Coordinates of C-alpha atoms in Angstrom, one line a residue:
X1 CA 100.5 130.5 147.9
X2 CA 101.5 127.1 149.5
X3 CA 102.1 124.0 147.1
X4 CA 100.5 121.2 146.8
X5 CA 101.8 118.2 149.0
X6 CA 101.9 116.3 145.6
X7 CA 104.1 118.4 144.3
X8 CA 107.9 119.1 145.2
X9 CA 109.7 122.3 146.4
X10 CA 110.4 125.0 144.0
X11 CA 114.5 124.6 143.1
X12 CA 115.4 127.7 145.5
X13 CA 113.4 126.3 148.4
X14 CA 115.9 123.1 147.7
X15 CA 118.9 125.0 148.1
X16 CA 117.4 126.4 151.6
X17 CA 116.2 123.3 152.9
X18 CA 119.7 121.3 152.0
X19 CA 121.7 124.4 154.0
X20 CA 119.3 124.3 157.0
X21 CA 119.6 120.4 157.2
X22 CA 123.2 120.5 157.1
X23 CA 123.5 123.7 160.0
X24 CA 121.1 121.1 161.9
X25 CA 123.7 117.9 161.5
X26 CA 126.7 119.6 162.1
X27 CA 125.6 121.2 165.3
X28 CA 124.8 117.7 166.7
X29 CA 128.4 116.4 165.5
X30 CA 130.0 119.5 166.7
X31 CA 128.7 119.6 170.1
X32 CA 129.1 115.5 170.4
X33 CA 133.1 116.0 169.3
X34 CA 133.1 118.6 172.3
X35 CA 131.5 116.9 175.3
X36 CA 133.4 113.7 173.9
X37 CA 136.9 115.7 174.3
X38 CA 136.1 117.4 177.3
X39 CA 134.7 114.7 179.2
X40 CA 137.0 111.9 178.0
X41 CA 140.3 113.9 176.8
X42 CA 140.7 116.6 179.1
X43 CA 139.2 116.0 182.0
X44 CA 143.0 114.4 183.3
X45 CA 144.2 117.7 182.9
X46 CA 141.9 119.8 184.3
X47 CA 140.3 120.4 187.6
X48 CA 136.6 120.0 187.7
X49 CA 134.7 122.8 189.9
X50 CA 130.9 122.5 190.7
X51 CA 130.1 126.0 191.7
X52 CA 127.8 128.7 190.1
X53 CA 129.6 131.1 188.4
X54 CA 131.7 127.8 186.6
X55 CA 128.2 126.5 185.5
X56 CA 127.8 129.3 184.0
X57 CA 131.2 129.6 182.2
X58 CA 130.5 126.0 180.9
X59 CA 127.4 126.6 179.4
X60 CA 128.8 130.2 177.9
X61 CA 131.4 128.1 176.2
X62 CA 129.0 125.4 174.9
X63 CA 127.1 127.8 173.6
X64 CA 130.6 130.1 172.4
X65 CA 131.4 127.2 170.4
X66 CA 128.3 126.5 168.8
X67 CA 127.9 129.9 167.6
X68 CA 131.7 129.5 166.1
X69 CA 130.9 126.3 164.1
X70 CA 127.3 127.5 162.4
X71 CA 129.7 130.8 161.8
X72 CA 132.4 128.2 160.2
X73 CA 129.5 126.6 158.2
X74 CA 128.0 129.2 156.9
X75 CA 130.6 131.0 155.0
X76 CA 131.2 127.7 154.1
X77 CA 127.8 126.8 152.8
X78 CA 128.6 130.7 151.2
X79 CA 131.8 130.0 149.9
X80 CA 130.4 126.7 148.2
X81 CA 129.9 126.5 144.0
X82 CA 129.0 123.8 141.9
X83 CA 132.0 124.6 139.9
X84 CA 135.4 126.3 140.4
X85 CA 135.3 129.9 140.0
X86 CA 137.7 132.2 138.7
X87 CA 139.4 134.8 140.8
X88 CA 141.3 138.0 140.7
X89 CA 145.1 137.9 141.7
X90 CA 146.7 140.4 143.9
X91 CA 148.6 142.1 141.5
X92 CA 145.1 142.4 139.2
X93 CA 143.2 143.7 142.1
X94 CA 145.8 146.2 142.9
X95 CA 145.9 147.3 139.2
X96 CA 142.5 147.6 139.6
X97 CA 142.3 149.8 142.4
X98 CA 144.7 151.8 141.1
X99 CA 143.0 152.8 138.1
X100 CA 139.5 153.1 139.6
X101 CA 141.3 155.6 142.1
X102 CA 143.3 157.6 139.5
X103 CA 142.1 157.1 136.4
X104 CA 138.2 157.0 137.4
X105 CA 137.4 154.5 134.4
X106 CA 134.5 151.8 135.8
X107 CA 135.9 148.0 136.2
X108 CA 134.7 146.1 133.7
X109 CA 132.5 143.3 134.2
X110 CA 134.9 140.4 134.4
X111 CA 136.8 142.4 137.2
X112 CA 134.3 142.8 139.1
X113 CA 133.4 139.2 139.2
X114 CA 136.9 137.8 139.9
X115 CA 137.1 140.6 142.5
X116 CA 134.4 139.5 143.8
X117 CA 135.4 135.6 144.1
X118 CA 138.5 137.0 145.5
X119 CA 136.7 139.0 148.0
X120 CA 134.9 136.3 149.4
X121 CA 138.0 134.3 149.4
X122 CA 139.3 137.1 151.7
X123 CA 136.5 137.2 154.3
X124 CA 135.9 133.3 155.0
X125 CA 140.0 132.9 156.0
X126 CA 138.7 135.8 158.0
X127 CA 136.5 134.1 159.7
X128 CA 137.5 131.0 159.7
X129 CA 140.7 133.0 161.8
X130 CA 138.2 134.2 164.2
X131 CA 136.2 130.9 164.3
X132 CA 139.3 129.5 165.5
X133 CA 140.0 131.7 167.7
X134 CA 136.3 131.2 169.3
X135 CA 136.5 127.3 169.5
X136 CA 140.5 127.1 170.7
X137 CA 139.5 129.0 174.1
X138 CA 135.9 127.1 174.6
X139 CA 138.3 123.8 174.1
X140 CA 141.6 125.1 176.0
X141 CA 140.4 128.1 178.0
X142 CA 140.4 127.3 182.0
X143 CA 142.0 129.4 184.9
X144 CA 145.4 129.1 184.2
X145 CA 145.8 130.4 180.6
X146 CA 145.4 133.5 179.1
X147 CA 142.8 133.7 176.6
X148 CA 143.3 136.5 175.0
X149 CA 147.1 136.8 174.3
X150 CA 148.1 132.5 173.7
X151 CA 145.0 130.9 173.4
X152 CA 143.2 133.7 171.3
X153 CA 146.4 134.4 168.6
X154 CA 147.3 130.5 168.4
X155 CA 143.4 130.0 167.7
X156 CA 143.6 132.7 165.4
X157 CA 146.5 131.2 163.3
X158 CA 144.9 127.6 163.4
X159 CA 141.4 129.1 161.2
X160 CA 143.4 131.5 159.0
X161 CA 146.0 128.3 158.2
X162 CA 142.9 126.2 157.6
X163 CA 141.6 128.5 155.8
X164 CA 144.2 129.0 153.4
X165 CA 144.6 125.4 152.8
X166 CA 140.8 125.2 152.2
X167 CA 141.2 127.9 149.6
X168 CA 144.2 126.9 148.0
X169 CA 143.1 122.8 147.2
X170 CA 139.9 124.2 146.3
X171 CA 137.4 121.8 148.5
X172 CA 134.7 125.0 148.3
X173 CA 134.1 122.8 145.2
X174 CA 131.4 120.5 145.1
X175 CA 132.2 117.2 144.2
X176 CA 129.4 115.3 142.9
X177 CA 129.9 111.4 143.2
X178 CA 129.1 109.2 140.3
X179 CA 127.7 106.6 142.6
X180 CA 125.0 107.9 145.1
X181 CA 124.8 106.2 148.5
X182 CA 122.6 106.8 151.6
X183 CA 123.4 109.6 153.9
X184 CA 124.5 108.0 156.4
X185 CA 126.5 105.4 154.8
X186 CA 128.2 108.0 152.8
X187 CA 129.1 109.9 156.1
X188 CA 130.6 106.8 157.7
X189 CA 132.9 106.0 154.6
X190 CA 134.1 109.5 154.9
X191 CA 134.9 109.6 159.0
X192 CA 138.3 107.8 158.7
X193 CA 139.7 110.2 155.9
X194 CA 138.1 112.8 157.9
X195 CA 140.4 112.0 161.2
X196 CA 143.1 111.5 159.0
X197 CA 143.6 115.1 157.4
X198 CA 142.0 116.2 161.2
X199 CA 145.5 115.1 162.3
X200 CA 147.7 116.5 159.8
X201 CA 146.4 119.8 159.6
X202 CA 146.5 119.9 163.4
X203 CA 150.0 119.2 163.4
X204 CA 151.1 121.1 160.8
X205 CA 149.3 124.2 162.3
X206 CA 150.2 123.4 166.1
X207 CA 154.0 123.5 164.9
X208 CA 153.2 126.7 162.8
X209 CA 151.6 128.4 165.6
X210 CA 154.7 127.3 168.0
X211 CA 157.1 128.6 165.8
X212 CA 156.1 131.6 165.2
X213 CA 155.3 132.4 169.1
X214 CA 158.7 132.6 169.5
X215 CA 159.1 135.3 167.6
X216 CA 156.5 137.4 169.6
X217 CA 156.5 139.2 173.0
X218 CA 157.1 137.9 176.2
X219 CA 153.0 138.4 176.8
X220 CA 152.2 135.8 174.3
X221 CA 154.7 133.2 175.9
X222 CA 153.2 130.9 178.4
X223 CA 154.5 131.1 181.8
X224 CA 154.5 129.1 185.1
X225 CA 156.7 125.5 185.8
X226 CA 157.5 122.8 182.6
X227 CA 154.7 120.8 183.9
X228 CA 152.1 123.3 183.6
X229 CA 154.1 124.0 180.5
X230 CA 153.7 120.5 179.1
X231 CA 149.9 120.0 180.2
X232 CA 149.2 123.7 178.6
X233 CA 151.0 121.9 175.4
X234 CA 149.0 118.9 175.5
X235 CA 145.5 121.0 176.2
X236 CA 145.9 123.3 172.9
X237 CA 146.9 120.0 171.0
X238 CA 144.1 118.2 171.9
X239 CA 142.2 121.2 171.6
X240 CA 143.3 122.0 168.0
X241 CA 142.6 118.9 167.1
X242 CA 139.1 118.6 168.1
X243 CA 138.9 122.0 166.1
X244 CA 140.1 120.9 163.1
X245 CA 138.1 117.8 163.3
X246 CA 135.0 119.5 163.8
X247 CA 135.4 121.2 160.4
X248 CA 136.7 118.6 158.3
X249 CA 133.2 116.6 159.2
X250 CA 131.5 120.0 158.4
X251 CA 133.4 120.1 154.9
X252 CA 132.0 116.5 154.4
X253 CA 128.9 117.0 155.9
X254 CA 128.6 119.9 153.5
X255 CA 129.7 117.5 150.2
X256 CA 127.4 114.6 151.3
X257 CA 124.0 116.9 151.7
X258 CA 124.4 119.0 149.1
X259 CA 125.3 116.7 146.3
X260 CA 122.9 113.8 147.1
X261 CA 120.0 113.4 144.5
X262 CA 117.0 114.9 144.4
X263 CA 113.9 113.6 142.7
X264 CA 112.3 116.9 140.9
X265 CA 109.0 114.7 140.3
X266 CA 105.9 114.4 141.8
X267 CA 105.6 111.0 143.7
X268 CA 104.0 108.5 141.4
X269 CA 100.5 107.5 141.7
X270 CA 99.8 111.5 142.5
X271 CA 97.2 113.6 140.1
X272 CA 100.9 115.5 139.4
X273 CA 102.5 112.2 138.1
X274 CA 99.7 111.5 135.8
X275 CA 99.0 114.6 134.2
X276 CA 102.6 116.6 133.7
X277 CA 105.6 114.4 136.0
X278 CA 108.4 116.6 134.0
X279 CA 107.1 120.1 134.7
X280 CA 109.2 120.3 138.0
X281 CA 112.3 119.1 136.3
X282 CA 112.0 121.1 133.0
X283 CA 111.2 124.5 135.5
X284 CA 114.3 123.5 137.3
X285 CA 116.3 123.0 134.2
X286 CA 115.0 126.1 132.5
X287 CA 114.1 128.8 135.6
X288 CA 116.9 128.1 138.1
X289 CA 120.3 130.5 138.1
X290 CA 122.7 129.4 135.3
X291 CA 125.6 126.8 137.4
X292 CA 123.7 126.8 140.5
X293 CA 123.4 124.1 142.7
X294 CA 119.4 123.8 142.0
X295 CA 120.7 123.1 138.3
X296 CA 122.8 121.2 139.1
X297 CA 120.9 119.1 140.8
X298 CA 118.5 119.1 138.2
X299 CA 120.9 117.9 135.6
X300 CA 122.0 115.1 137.9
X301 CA 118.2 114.2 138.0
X302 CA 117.7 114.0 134.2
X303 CA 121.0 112.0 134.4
X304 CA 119.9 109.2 136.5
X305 CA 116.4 109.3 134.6
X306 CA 117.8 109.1 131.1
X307 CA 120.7 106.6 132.1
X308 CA 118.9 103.7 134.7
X309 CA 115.5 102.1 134.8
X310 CA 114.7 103.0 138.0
X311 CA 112.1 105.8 137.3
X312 CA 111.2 104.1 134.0
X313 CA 108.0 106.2 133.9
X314 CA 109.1 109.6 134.3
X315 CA 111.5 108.9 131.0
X316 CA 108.2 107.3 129.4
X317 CA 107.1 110.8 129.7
X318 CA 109.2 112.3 127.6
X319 CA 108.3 110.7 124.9
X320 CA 104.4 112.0 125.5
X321 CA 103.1 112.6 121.9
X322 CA 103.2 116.1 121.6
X323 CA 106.4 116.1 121.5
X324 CA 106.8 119.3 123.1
X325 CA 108.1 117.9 126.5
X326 CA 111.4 115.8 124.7
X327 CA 112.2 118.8 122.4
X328 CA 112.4 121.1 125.9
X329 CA 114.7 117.7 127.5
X330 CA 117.2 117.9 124.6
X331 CA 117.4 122.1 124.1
X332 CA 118.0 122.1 127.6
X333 CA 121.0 119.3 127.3
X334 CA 122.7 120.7 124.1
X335 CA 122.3 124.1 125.2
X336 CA 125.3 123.9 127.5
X337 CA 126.8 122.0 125.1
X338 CA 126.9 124.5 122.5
X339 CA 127.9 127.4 124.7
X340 CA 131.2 125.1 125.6
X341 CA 131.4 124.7 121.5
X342 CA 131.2 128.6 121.1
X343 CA 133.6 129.2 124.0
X344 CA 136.0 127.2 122.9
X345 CA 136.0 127.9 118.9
X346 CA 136.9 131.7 120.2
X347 CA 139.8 130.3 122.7
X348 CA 140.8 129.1 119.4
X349 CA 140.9 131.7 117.6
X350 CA 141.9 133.8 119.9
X351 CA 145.0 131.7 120.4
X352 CA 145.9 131.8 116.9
X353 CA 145.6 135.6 117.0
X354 CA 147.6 135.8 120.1
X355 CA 150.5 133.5 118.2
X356 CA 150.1 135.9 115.1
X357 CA 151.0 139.0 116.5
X358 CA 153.5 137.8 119.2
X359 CA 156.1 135.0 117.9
X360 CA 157.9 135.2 121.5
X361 CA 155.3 133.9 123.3
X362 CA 154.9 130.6 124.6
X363 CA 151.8 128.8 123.2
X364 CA 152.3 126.9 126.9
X365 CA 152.1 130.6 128.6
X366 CA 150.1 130.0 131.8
X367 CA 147.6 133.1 131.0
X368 CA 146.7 131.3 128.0
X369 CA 146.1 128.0 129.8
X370 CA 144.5 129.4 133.2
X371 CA 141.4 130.9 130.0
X372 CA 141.5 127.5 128.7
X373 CA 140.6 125.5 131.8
X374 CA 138.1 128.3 132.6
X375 CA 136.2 126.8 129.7
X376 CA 136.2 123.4 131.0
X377 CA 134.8 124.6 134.8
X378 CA 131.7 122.9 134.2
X379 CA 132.8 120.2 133.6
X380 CA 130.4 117.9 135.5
X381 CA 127.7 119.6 133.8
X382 CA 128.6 119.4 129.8
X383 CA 129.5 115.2 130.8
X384 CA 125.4 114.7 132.5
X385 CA 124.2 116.8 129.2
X386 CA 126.3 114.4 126.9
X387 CA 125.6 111.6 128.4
X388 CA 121.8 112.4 129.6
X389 CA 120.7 113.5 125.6
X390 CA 122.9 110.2 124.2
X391 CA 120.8 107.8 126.9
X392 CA 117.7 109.2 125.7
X393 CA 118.7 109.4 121.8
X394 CA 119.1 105.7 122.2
X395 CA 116.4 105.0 124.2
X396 CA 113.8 106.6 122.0
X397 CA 115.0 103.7 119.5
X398 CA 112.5 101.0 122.1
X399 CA 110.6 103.6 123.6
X400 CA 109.4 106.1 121.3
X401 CA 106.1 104.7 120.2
X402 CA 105.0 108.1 118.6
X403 CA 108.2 109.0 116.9
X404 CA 108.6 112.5 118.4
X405 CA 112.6 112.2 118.4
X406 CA 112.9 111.5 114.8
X407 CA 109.1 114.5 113.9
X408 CA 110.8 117.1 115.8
X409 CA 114.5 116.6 114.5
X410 CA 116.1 116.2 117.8
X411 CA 117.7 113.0 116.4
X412 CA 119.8 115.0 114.2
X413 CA 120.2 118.1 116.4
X414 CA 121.6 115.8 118.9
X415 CA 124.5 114.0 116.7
X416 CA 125.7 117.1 115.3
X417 CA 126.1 119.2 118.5
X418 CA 127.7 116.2 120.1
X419 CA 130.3 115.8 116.8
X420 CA 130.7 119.8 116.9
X421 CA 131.4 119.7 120.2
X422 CA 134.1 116.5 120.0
X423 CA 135.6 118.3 117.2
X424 CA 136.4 121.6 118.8
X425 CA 138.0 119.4 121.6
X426 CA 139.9 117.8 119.8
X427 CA 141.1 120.7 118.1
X428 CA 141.8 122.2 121.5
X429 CA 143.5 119.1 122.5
X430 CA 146.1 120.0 119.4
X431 CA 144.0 117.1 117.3
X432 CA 143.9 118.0 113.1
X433 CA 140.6 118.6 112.6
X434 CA 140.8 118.8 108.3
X435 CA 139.3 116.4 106.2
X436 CA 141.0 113.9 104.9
X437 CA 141.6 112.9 101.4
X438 CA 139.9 110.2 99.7
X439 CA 143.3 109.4 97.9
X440 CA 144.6 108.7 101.3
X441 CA 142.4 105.9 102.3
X442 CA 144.4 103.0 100.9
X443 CA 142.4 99.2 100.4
X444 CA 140.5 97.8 103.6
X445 CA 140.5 101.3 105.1
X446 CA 143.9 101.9 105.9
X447 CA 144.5 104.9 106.6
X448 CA 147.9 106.3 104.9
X449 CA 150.1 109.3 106.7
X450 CA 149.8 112.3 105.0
X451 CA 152.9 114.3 104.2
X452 CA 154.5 116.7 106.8
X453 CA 154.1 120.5 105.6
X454 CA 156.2 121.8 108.5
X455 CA 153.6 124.0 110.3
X456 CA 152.1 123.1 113.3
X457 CA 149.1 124.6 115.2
X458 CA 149.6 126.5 118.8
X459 CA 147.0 124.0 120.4
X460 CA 149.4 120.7 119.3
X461 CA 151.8 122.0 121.7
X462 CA 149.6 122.3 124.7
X463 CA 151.5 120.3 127.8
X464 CA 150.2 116.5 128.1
X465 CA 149.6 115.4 131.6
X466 CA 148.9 119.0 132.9
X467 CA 145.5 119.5 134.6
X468 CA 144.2 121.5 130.9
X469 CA 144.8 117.8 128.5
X470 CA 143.5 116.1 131.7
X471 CA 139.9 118.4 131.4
X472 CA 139.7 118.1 127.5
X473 CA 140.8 114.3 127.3
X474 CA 138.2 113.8 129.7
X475 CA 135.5 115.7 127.9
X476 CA 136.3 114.1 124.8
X477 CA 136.1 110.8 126.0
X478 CA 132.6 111.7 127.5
X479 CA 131.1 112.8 124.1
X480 CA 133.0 109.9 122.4
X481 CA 131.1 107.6 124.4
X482 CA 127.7 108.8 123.9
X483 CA 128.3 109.5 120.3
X484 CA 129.0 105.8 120.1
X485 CA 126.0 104.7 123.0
X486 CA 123.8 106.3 119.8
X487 CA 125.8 105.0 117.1
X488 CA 125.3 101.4 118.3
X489 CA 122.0 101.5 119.5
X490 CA 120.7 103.0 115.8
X491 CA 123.4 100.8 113.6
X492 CA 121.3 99.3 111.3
X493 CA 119.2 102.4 110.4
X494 CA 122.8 104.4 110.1
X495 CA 124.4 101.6 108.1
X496 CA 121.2 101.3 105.5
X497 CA 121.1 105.2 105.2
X498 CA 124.9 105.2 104.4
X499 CA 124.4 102.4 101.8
X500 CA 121.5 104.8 100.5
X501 CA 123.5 107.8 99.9
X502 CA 121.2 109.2 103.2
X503 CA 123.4 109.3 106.2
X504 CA 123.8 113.0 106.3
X505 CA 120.4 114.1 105.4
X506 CA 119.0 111.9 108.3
X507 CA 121.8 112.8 110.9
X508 CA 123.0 115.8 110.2
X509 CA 121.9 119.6 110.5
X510 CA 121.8 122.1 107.4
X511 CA 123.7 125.0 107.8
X512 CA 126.9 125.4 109.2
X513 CA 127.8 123.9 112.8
X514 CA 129.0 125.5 115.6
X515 CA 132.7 124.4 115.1
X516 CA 133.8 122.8 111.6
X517 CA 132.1 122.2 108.6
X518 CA 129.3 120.3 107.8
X519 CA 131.5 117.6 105.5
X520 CA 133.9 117.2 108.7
X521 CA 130.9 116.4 110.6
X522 CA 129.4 113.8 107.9
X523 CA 133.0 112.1 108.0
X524 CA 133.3 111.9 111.3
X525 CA 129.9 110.2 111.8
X526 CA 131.0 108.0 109.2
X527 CA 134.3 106.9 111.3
X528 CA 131.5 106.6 114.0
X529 CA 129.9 104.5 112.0
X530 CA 132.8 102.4 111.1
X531 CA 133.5 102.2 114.3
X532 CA 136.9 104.1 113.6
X533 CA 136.4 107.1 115.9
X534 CA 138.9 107.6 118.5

């Protein structure tokens, strides 16, 4: 049944429609880098025949090379996640062969996901080998050189370096900016970087893929004088350079499409906009695969919406009087929060568990911190929750003219999974997380040292500096921010409610949290409060 033209894609059809744009753009810069090279680069090195059959050739490598890019971009496009993704080693995947071979057991679940990362892994250095291999002899391929032994295995070696390196740093991640520009102004401020890692990588593949032809058969070695030696030399390098530039503006045509904004709203003025403008964001929010890039792209939305006062009336919508619409907004923000409170509180106890019953370890063993970052992989996502619920908790302090925060409870649901959550990273940080003593709170606030008892938790000793403090300290500085955005913008009511004896019944959740105890959370609102938090 076709939509509406009020009404915007469904979140899968954005996905589609973002991959088919991009295959679109980076044929049209592909094919412009290759008629550039050859017609301004290489035509002083090669002879130019107008005849039939080399017609012919020309537009079989045109259309050779096309086919090799849109293979390039999509096992890129493939490859892609919103966040980094956990994969099996070698030695793990050959323990796991092993024992589905011999000992017939099934793989557990896990396995089979990070051998299925891995496997991916595997088949786009694949291809990107025989991408290279298809683009090197479109660029370099003319009478005198022999495709298939040079041009072919140095083309191969260029993709399956490339894509290594792409692997390795990780760029199949998508980076989301915090400021979103136009397009095309976006593409531009990424061109010069762009050339730039063009012409390392060329290098440092060209002297690769030199090096390691002399160690090969006389077949593969180029023949003829030192000048057609030299001008075969300066052909590939050009060549391999036109390559490698062709898919670094892929990767960053790839980053700039996919992680631009997308307005999951009706356009205003429309029947849609009047009657329900949030149904297309809360169905993408709620319907779309967990940590895809249609979530994703949602949360980014409700992000921009909660933060700025650009699309002032699609927030004014959340506060309709039902209330139903803003209790759907914040479940779908803390829910991610709470799952990264849950994870975490079991890394926790796991790792005390794991110190328990092995003394010898390290608590700095790198098993133990490659589990630990896995819980901080979304990132991106837990910092738009925090900060999208916080914005709206303190916006509903001018804009809520029915009340529906503080009727359905979301005002206190909101503090204490944000406290919870600060809490457990803190904790995972190495932070005490105990309450502390009234006797200890000396005149004006001063808070006195408390005396050493010798025993120190495993997460106190977790490296600083190393990408896993980098992750927490950043997450905790996220949900310290917009614990303090609602702090300040609800100061007075907090302060009168404190001086009642009502802070906690008015801020803070029955029952016991996710991660500490419900008098650890009162205090810490309290140092909140005080302004005392850090």
């Amino acid at each position: 049944m076709p939509q509406p033209p009020s009404a915007p894609p469904p979140p899968e059809l954005v996905a589609k429609n973002r991959f088919l744009g991009f295959l679109i753009w980076q044929t049209f810069a592909s094919t412009t880098i290759y008629f550039f090279t050859k017609l301004f680069l290489l035509c002083f090195f090669t002879t130019l025949k107008f005849s039939p059959s080399q017609l012919f050739l020309s537009l079989l490598k045109i259309f050779t090379f096309t086919f090799s890019n849109l293979l390039f971009s999509s096992f890129q496009s493939i490859l892609s996640s919103p966040q980094p993704l956990p994969s099996a080693s070698p030695l793990q995947l050959a323990v796991g062969l092993v024992r589905f071979a011999f000992v017939s057991s099934p793989a557990e679940p896990e396995f089979r996901r990070r051998a299925l990362v891995s496997a991916r892994f595997v088949v786009f250095v694949v291809f990107a080998g025989v991408s290279g291999v298809l683009s090197v002899v479109c660029f370099c391929g003319s009478d005198g050189f022999e495709l298939i032994t040079r041009l072919g295995f140095r083309g191969f070696v260029f993709g399956v370096l490339y894509g290594l390196f792409y692997v390795y740093k990780r760029r199949w991640v998508l980076d989301f900016p915090i400021i979103q520009r136009p397009l095309f102004y976006s593409f531009k401020m990424g061109l010069p970087l762009a050339i730039k890692r063009a012409i390392k990588l060329s290098n440092a593949a060209y002297l690769f893929s030199a090096v390691l032809l002399v160690f090969l058969p006389e077949q593969f070695k180029s023949g003829g004088t030192m000048g057609q030696f030299i001008t075969e030399q300066i052909i590939l390098y050009v060549g391999n350079f036109s390559v490698v530039l062709c898919w670094e503006l892929s990767h960053h045509l790839h980053q700039v499409l996919h992680t631009k904004r997308f307005l999951f709203a009706p356009p205003k003025g429309s029947a849609a906009a009047e009657t329900n403008p949030s149904e297309p964001l809360l169905a993408a929010l709620e319907e779309s695969i967990p940590d895809s890039l249609p979530q994703y792209l949602a949360y980014l939305d409700l992000c921009m919406v909660c933060e700025n006062n650009v699309d002032t009336w699609r927030r004014a919508a959340f506060f309709e009087e039902t209330g139903e619409t803003y209790r759907r907004v914040v479940a779908a923000c803390l829910r991610p929060l709470e799952q990264l409170t849950s994870n975490l509180s079991e890394g926790l106890e796991v790792d005390k568990v794991h110190q328990l019953s092995n003394q010898l370890q390290s608590p700095t063993d790198p098993q133990l911190d490659s589990k630990h970052c896995e819980l901080l992989n979304n990132f991106q996502k837990y910092a738009w929750c925090a900060r999208a619920v916080a914005s709206l908790t303190a916006w509903s302090h001018e804009e809520d003219k029915f009340g529906v925060a503080q009727l359905t409870g979301s005002n206190a649901a909101v503090i204490s999974t944000l406290i919870s959550s600060l809490l457990a990273v803190e904790a995972f940080m190495g932070k005490k997380t105990s309450l502390q003593p009234q006797q200890l709170m000396g005149p004006a606030a001063i808070k006195w040292n408390s005396p050493n008892t010798g025993r120190r938790d495993v997460v106190t000793t977790k490296k600083r500096g190393g990408p896993l403090h980098a992750k927490a300290y950043a997450m905790a500085d996220v949900l310290r921010t917009s614990i303090y955005g609602i702090v300040s913008a609800f100061h007075d009511e907090m302060f009168a409610s404190a001086k009642a004896g009502l802070l906690e019944k008015d801020w803070i959740t029955k029952g016991k949290p996710l991660f500490g105890t419900y008098e650890l959370l009162v205090q810490k609102l309290r140092h909140f409060l005080d302004f005392r938090a850090n």
